[in-house]
Short mmCIF file of N, CA and C in Angstrom, two decimals:
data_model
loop_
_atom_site.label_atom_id
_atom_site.label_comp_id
_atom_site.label_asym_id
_atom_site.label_seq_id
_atom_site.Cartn_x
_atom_site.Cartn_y
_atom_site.Cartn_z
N UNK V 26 94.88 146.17 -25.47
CA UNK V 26 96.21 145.86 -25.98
C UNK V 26 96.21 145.77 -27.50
N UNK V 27 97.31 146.27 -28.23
CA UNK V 27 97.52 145.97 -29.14
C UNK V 27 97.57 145.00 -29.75
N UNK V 28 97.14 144.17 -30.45
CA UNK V 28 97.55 142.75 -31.15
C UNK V 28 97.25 142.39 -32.35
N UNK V 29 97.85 141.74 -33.36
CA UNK V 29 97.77 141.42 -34.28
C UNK V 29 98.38 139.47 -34.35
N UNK V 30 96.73 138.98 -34.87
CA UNK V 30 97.08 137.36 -34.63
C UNK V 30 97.01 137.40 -36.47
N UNK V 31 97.48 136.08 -37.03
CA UNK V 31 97.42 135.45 -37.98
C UNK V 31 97.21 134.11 -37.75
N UNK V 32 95.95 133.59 -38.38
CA UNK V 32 95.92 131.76 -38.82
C UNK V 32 95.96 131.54 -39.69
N UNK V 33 96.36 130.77 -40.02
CA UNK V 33 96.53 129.96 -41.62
C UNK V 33 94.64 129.43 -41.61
N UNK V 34 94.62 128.99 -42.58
CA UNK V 34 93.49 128.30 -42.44
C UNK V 34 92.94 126.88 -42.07
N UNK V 35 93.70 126.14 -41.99
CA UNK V 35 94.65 124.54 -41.19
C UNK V 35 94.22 124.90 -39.72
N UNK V 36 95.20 126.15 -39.18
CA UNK V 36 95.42 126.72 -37.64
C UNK V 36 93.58 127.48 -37.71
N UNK V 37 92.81 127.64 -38.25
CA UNK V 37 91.10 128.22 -37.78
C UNK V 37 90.45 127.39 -37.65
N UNK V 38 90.69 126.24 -38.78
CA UNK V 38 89.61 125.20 -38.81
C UNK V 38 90.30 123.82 -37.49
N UNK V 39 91.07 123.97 -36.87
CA UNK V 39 91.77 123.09 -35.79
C UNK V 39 90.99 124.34 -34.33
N UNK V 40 91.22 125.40 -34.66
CA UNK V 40 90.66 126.20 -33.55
C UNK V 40 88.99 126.02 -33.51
N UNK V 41 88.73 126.64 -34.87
CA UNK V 41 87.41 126.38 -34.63
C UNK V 41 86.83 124.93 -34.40
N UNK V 42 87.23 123.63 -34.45
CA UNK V 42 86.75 122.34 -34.15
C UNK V 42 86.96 121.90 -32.51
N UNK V 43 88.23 122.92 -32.13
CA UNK V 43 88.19 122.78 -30.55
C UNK V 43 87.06 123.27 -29.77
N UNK V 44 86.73 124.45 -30.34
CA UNK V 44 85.56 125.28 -29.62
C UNK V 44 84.44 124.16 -29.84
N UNK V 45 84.08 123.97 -30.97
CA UNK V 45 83.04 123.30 -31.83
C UNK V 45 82.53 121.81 -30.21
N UNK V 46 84.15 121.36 -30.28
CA UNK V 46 83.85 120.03 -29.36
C UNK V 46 83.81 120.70 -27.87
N UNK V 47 84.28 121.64 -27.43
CA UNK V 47 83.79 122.63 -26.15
C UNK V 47 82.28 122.57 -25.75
N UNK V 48 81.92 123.39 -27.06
CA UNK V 48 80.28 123.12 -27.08
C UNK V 48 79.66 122.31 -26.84
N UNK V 49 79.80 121.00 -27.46
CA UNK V 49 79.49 119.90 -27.48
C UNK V 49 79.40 118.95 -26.41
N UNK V 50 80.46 119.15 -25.63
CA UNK V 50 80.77 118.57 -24.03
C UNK V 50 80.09 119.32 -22.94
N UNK V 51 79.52 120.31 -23.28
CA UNK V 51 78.57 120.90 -22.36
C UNK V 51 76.86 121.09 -22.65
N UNK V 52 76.90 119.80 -23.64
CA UNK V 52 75.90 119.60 -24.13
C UNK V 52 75.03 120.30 -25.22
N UNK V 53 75.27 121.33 -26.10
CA UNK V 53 75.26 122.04 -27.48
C UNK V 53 74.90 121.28 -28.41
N UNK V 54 73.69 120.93 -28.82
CA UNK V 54 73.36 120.27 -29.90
C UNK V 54 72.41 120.95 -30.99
N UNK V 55 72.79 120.37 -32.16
CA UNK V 55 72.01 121.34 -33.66
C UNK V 55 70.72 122.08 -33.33
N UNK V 56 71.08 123.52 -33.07
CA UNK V 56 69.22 124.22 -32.84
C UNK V 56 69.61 124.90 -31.98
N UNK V 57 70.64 124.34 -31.29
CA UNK V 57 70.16 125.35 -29.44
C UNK V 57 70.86 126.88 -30.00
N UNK V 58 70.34 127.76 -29.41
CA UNK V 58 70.92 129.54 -29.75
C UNK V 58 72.30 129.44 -28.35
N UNK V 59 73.06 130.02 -29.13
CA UNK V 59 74.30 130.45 -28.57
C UNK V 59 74.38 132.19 -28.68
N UNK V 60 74.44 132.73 -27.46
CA UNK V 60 75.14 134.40 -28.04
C UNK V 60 76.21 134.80 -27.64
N UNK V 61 76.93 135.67 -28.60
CA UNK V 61 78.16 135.82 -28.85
C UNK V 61 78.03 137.34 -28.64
N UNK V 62 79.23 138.16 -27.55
CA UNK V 62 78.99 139.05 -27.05
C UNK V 62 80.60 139.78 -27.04
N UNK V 63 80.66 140.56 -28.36
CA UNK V 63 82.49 140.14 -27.85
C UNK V 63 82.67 141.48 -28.89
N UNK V 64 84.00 142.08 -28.85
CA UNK V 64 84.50 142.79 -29.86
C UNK V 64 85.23 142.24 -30.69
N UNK V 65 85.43 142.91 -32.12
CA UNK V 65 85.74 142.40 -33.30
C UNK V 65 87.67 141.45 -32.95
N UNK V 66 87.50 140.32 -32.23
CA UNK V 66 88.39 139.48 -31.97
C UNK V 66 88.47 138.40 -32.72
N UNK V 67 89.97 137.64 -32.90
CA UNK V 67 89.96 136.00 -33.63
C UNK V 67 88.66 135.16 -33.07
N UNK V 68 88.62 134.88 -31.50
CA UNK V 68 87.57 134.45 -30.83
C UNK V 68 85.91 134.45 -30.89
N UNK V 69 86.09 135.97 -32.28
CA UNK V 69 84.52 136.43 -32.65
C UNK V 69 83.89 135.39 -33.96
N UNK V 70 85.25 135.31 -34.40
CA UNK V 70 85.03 134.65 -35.51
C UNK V 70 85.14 133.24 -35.45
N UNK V 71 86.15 132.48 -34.40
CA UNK V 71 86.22 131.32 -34.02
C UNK V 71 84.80 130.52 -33.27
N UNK V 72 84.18 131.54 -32.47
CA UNK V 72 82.91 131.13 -31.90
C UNK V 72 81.89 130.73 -33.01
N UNK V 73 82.04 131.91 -33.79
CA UNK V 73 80.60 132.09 -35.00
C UNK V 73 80.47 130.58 -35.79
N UNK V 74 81.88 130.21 -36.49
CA UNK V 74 82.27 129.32 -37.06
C UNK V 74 81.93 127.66 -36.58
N UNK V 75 82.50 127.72 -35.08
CA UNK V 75 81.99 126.84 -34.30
C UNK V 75 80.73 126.46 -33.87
N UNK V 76 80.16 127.04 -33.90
CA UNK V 76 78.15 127.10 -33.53
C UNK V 76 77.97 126.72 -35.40
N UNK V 77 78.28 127.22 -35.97
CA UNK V 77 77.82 126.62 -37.25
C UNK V 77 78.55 125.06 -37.83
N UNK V 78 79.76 124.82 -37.47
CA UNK V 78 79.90 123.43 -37.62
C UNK V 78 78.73 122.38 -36.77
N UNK V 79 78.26 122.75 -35.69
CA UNK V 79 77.50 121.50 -34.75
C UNK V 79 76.16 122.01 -35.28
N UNK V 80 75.65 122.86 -35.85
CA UNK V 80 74.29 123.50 -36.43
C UNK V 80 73.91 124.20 -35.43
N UNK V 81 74.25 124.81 -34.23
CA UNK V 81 74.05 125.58 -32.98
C UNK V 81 73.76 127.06 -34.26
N UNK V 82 72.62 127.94 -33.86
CA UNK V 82 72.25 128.96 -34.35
C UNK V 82 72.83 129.99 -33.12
N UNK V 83 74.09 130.96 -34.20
CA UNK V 83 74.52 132.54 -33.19
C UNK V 83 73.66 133.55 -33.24
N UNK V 84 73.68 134.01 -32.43
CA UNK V 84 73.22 135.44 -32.33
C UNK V 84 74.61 136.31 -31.60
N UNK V 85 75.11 137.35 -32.65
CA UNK V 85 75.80 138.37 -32.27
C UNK V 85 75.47 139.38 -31.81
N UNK V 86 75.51 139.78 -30.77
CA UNK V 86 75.56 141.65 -30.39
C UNK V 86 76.47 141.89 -30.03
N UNK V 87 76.30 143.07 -30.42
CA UNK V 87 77.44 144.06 -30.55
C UNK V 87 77.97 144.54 -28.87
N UNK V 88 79.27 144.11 -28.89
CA UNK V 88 79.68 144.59 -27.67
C UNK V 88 79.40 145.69 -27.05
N UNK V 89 79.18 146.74 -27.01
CA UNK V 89 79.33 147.94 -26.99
C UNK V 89 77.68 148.14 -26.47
N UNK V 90 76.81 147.57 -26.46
CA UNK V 90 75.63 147.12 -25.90
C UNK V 90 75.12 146.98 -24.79
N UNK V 91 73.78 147.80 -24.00
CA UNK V 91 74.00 147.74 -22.07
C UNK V 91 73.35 146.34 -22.31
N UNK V 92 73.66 146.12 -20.94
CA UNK V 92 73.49 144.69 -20.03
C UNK V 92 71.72 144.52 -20.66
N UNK V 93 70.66 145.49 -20.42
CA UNK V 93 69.79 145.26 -21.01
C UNK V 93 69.29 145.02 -22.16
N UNK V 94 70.09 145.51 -22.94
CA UNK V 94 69.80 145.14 -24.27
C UNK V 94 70.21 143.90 -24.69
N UNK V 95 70.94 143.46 -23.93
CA UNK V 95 72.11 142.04 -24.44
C UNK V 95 71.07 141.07 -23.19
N UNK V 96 70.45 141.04 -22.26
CA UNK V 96 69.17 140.78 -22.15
C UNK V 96 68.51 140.17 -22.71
N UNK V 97 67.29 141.51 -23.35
CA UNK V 97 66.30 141.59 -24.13
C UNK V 97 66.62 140.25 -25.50
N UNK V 98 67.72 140.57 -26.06
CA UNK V 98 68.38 139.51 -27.05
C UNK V 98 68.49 137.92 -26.73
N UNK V 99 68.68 137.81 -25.47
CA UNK V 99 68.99 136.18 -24.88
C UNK V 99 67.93 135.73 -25.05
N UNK V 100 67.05 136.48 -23.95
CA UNK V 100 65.34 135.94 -23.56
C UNK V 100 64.82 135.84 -24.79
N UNK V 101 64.75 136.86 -26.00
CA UNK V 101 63.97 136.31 -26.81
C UNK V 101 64.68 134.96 -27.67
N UNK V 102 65.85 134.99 -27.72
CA UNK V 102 65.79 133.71 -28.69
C UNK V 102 66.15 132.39 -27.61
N UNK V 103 66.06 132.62 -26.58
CA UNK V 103 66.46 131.61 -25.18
C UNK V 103 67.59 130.91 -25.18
N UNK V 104 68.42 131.40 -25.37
CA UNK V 104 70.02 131.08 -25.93
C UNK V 104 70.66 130.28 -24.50
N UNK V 105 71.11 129.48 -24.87
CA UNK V 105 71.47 128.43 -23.65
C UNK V 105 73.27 128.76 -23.41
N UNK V 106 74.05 129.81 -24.12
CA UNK V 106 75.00 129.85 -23.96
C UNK V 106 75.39 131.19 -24.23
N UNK V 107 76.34 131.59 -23.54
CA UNK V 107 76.76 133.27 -23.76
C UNK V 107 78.41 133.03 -24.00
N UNK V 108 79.24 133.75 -24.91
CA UNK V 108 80.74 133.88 -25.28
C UNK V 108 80.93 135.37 -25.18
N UNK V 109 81.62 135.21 -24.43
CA UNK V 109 82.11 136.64 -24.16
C UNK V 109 83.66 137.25 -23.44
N UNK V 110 83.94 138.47 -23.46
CA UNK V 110 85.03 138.28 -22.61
C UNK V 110 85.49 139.17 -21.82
N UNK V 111 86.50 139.27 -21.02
CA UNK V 111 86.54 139.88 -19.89
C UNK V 111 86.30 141.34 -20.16
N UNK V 112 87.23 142.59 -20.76
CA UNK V 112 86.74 143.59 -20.84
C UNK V 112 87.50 143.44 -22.27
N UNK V 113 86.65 145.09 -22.68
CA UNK V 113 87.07 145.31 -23.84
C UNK V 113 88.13 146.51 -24.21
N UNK V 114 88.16 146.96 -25.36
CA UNK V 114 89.19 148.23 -25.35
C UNK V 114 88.30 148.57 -26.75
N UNK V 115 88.42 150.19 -27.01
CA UNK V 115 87.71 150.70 -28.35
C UNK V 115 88.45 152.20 -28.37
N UNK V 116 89.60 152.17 -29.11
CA UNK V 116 90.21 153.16 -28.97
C UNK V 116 91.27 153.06 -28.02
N UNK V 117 91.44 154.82 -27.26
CA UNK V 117 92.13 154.76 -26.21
C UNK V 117 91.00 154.26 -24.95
N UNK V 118 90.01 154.10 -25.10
CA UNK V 118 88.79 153.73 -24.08
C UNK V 118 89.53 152.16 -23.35
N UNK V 119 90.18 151.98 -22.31
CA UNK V 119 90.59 150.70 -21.80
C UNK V 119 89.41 150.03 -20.82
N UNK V 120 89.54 148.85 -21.11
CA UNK V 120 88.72 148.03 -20.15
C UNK V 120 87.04 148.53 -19.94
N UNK V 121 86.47 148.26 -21.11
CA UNK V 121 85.07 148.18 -20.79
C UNK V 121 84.40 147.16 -20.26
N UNK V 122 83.56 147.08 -19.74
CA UNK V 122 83.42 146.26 -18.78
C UNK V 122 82.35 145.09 -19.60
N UNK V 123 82.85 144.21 -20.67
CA UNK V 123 82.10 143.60 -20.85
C UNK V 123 81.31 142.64 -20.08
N UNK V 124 82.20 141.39 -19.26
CA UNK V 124 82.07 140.36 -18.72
C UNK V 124 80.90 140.68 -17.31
N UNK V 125 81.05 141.90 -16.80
CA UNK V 125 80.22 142.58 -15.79
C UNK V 125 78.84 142.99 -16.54
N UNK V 126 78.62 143.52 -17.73
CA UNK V 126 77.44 143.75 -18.34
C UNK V 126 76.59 142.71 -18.45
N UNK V 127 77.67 141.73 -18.85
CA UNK V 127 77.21 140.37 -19.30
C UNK V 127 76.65 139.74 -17.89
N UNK V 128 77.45 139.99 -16.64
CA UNK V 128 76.61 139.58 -15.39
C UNK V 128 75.49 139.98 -15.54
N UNK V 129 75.48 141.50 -15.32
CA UNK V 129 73.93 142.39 -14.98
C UNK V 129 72.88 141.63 -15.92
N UNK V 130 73.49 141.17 -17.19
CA UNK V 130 72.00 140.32 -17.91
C UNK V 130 71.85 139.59 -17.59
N UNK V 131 72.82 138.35 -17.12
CA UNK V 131 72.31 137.35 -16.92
C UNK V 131 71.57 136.87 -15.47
N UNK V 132 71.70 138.10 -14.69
CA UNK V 132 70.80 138.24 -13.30
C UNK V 132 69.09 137.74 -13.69
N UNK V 133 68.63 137.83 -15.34
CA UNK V 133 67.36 137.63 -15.43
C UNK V 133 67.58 137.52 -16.71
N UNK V 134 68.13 136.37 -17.04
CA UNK V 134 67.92 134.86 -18.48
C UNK V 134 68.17 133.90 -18.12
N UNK V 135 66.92 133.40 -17.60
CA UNK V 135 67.00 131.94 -17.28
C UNK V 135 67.53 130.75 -18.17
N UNK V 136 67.44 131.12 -19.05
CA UNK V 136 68.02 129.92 -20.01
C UNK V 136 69.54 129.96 -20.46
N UNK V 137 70.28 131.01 -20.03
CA UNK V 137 71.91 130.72 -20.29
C UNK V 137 72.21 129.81 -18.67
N UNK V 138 73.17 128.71 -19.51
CA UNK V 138 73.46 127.60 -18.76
C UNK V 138 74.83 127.49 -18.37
N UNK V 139 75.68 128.30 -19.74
CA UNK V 139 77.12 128.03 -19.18
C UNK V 139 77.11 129.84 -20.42
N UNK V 140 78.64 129.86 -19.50
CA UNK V 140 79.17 131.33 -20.30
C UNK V 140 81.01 131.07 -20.35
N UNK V 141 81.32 131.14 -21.40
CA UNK V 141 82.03 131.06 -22.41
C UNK V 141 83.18 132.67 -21.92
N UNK V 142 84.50 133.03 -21.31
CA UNK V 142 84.83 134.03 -21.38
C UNK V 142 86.30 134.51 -22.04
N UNK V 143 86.63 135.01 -22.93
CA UNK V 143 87.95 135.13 -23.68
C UNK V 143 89.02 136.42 -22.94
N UNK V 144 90.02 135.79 -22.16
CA UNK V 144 91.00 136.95 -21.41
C UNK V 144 91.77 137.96 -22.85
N UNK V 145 91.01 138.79 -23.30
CA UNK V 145 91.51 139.83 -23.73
C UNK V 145 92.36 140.86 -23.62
N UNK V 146 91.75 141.23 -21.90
CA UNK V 146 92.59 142.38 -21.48
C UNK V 146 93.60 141.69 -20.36
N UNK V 147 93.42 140.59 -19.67
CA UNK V 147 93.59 139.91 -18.40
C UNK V 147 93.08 140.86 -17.18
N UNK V 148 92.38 141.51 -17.54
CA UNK V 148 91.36 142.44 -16.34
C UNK V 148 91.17 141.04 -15.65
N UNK V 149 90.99 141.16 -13.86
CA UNK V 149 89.81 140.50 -13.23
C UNK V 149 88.66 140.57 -13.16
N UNK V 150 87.88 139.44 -13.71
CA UNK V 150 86.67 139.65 -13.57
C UNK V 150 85.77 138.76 -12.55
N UNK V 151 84.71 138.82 -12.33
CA UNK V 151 84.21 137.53 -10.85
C UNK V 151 83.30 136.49 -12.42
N UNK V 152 83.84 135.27 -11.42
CA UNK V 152 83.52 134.33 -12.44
C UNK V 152 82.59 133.36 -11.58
N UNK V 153 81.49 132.96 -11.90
CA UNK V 153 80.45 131.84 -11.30
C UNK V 153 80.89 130.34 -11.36
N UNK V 154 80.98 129.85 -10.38
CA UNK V 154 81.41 127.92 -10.63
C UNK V 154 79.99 127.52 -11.43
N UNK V 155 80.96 126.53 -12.48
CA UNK V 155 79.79 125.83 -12.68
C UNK V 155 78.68 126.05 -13.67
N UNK V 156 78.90 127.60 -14.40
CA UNK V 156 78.42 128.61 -15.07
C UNK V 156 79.43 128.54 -16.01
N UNK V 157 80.69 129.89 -15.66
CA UNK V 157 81.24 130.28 -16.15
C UNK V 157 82.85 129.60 -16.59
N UNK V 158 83.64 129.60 -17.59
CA UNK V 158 84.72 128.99 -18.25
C UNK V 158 85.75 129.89 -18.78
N UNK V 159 87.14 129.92 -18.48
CA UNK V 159 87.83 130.42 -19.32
C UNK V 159 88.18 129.98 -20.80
N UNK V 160 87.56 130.41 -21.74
CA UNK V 160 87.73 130.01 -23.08
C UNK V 160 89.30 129.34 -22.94
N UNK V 161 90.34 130.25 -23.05
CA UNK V 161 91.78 129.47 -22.74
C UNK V 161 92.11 128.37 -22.23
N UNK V 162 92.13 128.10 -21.06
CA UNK V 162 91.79 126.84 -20.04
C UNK V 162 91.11 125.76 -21.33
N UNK V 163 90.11 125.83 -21.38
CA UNK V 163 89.35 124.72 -22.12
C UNK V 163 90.13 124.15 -23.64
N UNK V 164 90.25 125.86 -24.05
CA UNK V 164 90.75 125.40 -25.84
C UNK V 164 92.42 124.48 -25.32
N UNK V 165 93.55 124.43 -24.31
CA UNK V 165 94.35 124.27 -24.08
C UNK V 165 93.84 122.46 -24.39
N UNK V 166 93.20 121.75 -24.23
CA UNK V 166 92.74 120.62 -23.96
C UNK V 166 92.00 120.16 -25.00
N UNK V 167 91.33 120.72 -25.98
CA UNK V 167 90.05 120.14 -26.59
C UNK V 167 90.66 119.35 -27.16
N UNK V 168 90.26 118.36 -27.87
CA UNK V 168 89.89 117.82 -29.61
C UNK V 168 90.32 118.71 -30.80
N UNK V 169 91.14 118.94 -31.52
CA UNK V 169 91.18 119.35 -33.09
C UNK V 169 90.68 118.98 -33.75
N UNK V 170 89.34 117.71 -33.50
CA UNK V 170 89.39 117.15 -34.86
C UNK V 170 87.29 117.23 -34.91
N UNK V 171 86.73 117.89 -35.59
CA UNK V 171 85.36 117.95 -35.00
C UNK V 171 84.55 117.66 -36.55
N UNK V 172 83.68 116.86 -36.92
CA UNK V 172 83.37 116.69 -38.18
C UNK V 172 81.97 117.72 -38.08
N UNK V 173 81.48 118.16 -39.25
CA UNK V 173 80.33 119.09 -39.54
C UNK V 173 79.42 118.40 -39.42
N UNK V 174 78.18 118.81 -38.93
CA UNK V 174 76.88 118.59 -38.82
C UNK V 174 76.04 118.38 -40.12
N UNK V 175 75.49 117.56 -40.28
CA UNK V 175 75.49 117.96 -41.46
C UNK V 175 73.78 119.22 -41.29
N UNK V 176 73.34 119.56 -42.78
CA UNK V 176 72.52 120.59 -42.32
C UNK V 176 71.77 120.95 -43.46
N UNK V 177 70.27 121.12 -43.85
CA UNK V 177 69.77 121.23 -44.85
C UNK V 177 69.51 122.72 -45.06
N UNK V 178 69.39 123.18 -46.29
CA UNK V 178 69.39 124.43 -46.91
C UNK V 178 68.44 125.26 -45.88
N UNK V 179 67.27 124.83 -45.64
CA UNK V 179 66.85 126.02 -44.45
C UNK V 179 66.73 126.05 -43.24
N UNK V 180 68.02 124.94 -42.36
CA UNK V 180 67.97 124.72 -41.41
C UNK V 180 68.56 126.07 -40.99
N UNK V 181 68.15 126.60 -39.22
CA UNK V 181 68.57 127.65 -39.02
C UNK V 181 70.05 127.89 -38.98
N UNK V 182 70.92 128.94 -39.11
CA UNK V 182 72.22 129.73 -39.26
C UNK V 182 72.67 130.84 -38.22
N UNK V 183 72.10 131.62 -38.33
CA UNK V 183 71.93 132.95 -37.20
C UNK V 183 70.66 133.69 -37.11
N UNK V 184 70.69 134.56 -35.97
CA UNK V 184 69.71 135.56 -35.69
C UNK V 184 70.26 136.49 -35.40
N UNK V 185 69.89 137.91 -36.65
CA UNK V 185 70.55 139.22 -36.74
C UNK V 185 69.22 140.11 -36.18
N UNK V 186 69.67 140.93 -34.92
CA UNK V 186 68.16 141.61 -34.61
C UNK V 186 68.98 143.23 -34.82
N UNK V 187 67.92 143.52 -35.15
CA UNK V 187 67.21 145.04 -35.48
C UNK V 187 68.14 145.66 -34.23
N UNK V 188 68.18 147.00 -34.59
CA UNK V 188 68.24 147.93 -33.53
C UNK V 188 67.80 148.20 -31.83
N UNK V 189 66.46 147.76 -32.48
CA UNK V 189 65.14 148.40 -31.68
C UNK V 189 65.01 149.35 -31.40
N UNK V 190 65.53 150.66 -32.19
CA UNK V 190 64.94 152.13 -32.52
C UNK V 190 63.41 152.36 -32.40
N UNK V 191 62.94 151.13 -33.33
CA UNK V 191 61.57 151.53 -32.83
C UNK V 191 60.87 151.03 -31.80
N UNK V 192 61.15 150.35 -30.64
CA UNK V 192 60.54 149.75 -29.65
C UNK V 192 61.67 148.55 -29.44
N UNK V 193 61.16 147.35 -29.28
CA UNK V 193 61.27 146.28 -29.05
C UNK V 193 62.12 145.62 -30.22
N UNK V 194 63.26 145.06 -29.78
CA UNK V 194 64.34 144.64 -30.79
C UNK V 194 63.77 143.31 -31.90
N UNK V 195 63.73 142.98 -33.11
CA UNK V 195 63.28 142.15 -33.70
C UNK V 195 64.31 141.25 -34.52
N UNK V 196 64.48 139.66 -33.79
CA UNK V 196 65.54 138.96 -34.53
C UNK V 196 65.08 138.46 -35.56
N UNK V 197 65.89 138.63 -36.60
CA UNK V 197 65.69 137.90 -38.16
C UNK V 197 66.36 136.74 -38.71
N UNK V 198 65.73 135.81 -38.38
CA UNK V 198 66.38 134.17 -38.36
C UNK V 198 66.90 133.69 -39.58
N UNK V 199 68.13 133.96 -39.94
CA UNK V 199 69.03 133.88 -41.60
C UNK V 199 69.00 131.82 -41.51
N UNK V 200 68.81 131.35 -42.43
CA UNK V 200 69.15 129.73 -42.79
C UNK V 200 70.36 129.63 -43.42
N UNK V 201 70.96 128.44 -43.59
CA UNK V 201 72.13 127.74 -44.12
C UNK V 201 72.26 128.07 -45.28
#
């Protein structure tokens, strides 16, 4: 779908502190890896933002990414949380099947605990109890009000990995 959102910056930092306390209530504390699995959405940027107010370290991949590779990415940094969302669109290309890729990985990463999903397209997708969350649902309810973590100059920030053109993908752990 077409869309075009605007926030003020008042309306990001109230969004991003809802997510922020989301996290938080499902137990998200400074350190743990979160990955963020999404196309270039408000929600991409609202997540990123949010993992960095509580000191939670993101790892982004790129939507557009098979189930294995988005994998390979969890297991190595053992990311206890996945954001993602139902399908995607890239072009005239409708409904890619993110939220289903995102199954096929998580058939074998033991360490994602809960998954995070943003209705983009309102595709159906199969959702796990107990696992899985509609981002919407939750943000309808949170907290606006979430104070920053605080965080020293080389405490971790994100993990940007490599390609893996040449083998085996390699994350590069950026600090504050």
């Amino acid at each position: 779908p077409n869309t075009d959102t605007e926030l003020s910056y008042s309306e990001l930092l109230s969004e991003v502190s809802k997510f922020a306390n989301i996290l938080k209530s499902k137990g998200v504390e400074k350190g743990d890896r979160i990955c963020i699995y999404m196309q270039m959405i408000p929600e991409l940027a609202i997540a990123m933002l949010a993992c960095t107010r509580i000191g939670a370290v993101h790892s982004i991949v790129f939507g557009a990414f098979s189930p294995d590779s988005l994998r390979d990415r969890i297991n190595d940094s053992s990311c206890k949380v996945l954001i993602t969302q139902d399908t995607g669109v890239r072009g005239t290309k409708q409904n890619i099947p993110m939220k289903s890729n995102a199954d096929k990985a998580l058939e074998k990463t033991p360490s994602i605990k809960y998954v995070f999903v943003v209705q983009r397209t309102g595709e159906k997708v199969a959702m796990v109890d107990d696992r899985d969350y509609w981002w919407e649902e939750l943000m309808e309810t949170a907290d606006d009000t979430c104070p920053p973590v605080e965080m020293d100059a080389e405490d971790p920030l994100f993990i940007l990995y490599t390609s893996g053109s040449t083998g085996k993908p390699k994350g590069i752990l950026h600090t504050t």
